[in-house]
Coordinates of C-alpha atoms in Angstrom, one line a residue:
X1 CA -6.2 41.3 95.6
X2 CA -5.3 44.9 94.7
X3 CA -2.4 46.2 92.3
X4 CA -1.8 47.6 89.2
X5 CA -0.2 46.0 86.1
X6 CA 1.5 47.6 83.2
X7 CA 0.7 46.1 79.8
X8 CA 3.1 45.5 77.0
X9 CA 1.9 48.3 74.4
X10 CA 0.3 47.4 71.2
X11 CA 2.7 46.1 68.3
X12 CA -0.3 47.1 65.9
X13 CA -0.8 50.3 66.9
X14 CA 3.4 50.8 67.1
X15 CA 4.2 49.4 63.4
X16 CA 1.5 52.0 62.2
X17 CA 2.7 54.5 63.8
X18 CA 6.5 54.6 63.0
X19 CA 5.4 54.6 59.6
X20 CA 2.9 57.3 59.4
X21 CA 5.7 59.0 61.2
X22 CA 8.3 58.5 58.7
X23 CA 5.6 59.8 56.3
X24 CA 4.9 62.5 57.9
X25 CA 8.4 63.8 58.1
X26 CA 8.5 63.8 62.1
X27 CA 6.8 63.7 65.0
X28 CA 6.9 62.5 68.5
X29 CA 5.8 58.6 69.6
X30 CA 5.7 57.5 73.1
X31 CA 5.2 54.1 75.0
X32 CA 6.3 52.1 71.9
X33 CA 5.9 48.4 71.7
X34 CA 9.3 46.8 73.0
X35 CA 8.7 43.5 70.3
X36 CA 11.1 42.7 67.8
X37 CA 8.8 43.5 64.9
X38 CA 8.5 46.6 66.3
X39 CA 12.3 47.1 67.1
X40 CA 13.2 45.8 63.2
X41 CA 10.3 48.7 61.7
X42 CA 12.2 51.1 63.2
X43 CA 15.8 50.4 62.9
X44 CA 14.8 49.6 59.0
X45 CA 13.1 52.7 58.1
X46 CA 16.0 54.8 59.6
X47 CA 18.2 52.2 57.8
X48 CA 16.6 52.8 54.3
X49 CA 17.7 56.4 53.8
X50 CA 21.5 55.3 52.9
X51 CA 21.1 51.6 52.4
X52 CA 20.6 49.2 49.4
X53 CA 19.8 46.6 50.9
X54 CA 17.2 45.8 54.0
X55 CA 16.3 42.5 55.9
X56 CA 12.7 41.8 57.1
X57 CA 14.0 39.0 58.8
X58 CA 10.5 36.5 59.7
X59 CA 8.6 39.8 60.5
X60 CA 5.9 39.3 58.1
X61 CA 4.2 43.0 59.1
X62 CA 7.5 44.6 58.5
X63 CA 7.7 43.2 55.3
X64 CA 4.2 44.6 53.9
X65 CA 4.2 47.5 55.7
X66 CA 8.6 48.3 53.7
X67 CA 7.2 47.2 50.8
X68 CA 4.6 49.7 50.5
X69 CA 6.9 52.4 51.9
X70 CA 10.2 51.7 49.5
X71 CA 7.4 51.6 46.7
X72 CA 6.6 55.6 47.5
X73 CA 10.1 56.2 48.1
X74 CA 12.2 56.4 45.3
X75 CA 13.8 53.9 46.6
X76 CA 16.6 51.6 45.2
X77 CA 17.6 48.2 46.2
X78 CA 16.8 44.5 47.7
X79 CA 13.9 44.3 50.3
X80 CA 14.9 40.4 51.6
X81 CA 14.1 38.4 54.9
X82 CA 14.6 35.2 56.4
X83 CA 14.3 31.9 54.4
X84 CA 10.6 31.3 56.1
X85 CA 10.0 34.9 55.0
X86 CA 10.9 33.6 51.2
X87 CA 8.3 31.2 51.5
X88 CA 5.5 33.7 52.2
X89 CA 3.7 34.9 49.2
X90 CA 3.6 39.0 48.6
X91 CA 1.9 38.8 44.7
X92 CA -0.7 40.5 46.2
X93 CA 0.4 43.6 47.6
X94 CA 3.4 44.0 44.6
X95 CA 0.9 43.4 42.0
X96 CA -1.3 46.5 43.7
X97 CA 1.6 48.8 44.0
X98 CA 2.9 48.2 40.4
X99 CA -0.7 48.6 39.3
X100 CA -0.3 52.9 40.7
X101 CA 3.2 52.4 38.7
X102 CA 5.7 51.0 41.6
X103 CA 9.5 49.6 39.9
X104 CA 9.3 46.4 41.9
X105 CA 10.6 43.0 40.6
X106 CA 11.3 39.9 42.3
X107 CA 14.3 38.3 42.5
X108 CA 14.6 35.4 43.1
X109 CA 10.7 33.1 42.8
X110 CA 8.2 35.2 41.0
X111 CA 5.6 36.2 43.8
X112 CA 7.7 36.2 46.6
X113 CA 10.5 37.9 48.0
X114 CA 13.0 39.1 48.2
X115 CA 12.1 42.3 46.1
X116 CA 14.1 44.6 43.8
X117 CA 12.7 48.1 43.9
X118 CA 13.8 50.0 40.7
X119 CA 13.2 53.3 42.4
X120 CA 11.7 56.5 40.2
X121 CA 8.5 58.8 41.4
X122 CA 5.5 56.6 41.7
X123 CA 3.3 57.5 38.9
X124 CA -0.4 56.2 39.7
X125 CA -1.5 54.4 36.3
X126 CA -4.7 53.5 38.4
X127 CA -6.1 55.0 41.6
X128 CA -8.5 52.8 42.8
X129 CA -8.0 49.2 42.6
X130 CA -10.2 45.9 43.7
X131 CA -8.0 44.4 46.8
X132 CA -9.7 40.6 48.3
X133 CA -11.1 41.8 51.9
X134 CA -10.6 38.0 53.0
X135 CA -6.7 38.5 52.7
X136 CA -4.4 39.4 55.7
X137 CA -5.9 43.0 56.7
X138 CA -1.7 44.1 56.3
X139 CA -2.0 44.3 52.9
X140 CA -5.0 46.7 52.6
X141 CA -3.3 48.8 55.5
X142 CA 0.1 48.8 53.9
X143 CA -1.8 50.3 50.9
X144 CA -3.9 52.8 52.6
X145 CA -1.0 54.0 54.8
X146 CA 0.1 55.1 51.9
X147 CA -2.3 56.2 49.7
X148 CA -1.6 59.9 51.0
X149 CA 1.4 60.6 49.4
X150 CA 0.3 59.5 45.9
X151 CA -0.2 61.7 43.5
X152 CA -3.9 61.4 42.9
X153 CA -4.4 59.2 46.3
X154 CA -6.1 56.1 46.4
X155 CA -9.5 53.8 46.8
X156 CA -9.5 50.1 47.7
X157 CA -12.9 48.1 46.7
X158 CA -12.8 44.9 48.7
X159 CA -14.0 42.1 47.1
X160 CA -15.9 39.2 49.2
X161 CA -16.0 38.6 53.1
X162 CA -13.8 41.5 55.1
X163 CA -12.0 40.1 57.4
X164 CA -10.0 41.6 60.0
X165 CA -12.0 45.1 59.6
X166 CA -10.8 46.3 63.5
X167 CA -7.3 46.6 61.7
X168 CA -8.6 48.6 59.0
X169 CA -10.1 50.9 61.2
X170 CA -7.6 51.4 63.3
X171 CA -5.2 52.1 60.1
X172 CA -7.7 54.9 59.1
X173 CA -7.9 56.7 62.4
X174 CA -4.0 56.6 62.8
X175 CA -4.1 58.1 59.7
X176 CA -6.3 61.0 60.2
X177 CA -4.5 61.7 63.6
X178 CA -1.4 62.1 61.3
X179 CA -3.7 64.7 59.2
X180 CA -4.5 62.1 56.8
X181 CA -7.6 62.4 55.1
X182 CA -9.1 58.4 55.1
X183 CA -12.0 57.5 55.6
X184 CA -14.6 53.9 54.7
X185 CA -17.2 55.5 52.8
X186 CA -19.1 52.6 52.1
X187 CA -18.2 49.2 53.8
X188 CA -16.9 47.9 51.0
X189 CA -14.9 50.7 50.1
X190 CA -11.9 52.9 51.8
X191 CA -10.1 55.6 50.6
X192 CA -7.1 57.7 51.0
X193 CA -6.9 61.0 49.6
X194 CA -4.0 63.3 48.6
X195 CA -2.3 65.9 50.8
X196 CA 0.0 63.9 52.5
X197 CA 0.5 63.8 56.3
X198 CA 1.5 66.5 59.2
X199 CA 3.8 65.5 61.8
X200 CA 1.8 64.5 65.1
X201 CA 2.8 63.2 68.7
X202 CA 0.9 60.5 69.8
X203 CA 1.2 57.7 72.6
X204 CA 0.5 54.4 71.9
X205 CA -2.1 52.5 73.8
X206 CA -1.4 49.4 75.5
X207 CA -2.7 46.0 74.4
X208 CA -6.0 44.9 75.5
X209 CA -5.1 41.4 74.0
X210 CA -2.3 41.6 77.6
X211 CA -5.5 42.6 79.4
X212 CA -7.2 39.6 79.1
X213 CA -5.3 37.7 81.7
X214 CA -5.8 40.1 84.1
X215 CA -9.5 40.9 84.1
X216 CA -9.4 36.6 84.0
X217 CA -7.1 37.0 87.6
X218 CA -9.7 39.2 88.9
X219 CA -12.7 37.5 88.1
X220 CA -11.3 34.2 89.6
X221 CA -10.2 36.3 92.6
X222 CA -11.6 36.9 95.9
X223 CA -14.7 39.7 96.3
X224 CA -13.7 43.3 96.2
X225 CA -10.3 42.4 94.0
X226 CA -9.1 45.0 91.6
X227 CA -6.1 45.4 89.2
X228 CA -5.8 48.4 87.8
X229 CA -4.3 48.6 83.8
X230 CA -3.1 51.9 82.9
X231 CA -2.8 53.0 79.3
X232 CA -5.8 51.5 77.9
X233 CA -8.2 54.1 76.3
X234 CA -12.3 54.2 77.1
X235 CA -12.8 55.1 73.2
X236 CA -10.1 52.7 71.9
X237 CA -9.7 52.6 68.1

């Protein structure tokens, strides 16, 4: 068996990336994931320069990752989604950005969405703030993606087991390819300083999750068999 396959490219790499794009005020992106999160992320944050009002839909990533952005934005209007989507609980992450003086109330069930952002510049009342590391890795991403464009920028302490720390480093080294300075100084600690971000081109890597399969097909198959994935890096973040 001999071939070559072409793997969907990563959704986590892609959110990340439109948004440190946005951030950045430009850039180029190639091989973009083709999923609907993906597909809503970028239709949204073209969307929120002249609308008030934006639906997450059930894209839970797409939720976090707005709600951090609108926060730095000046933003004003209704962040919503799907009824599911109203179900999820976001206390976490709103609490954090109102704590580095985000507007943001909710509208309908208090810790939930939707959210009402009240707009104004973000005025940090704190810049580094104790985040759970056993949460949904989203949330601390969402809030070092960021921490950049804050006035004074921003440290997260993570409290008890870290999980989901591959996501955090991959957040931090998109980051500094945008020209953001992050970094984990300690492993309990990451931080994002001021100075914003530079407009960058990057390609997205494909998902070594889709890989799986196929080194599976190959190792099942006969001797001398050999699929060849392109787009996967050696030094993959």
């Amino acid at each position: 068996m001999q071939g070559t396959a072409h793997l969907p490219a990563s959704k986590s790499e892609s959110n990340r990336a439109l948004l440190l794009q946005k951030l950045a005020g430009g850039g180029t992106l190639t091989n973009l994931s083709e999923a609907n999160d993906t597909v809503l992320m970028a239709r949204l944050l073209g969307q929120a320069a002249h609308a008030d009002l934006l639906d997450a839909e059930d894209a839970g990533t797409v939720m976090r990752f707005m709600t951090a952005f609108l926060a730095v934005s000046n933003w004003r209007g209704i962040l919503t989604g799907a009824a599911r989507m109203k179900q999820r609980p976001i206390a976490i992450l709103v609490e954090a950005l109102r704590a580095l003086g985000a507007g943001i109330a909710y509208v309908e069930q208090e810790g939930y969405p939707p959210l009402r952002f009240l707009g104004g510049e973000i005025n940090a009342a704190a810049t580094e703030l104790a985040v759970r590391g056993d949460i949904s890795s989203q949330y601390i991403s969402a809030l070092l993606l960021v921490g950049p464009v804050l006035p004074a920028g921003l440290r997260l302490r993570l409290t008890g087991e870290i999980g989901s720390r591959p996501y955090i480093h991959l957040t931090l080294k998109l980051m500094q390819h945008f020209g953001g300075r992050a970094a984990a100084p300690a492993p309990d600690l990451v931080a994002a300083h001021p100075g914003g971000y530079r407009p960058a081109s990057y390609e997205v890597e494909s998902d070594w999750s889709a890989a799986s399969y196929w080194y599976a097909l190959v190792a099942l198959g006969a001797a001398g068999s050999a699929i060849t994935l392109p787009g996967l890096r050696v030094q993959s973040w």
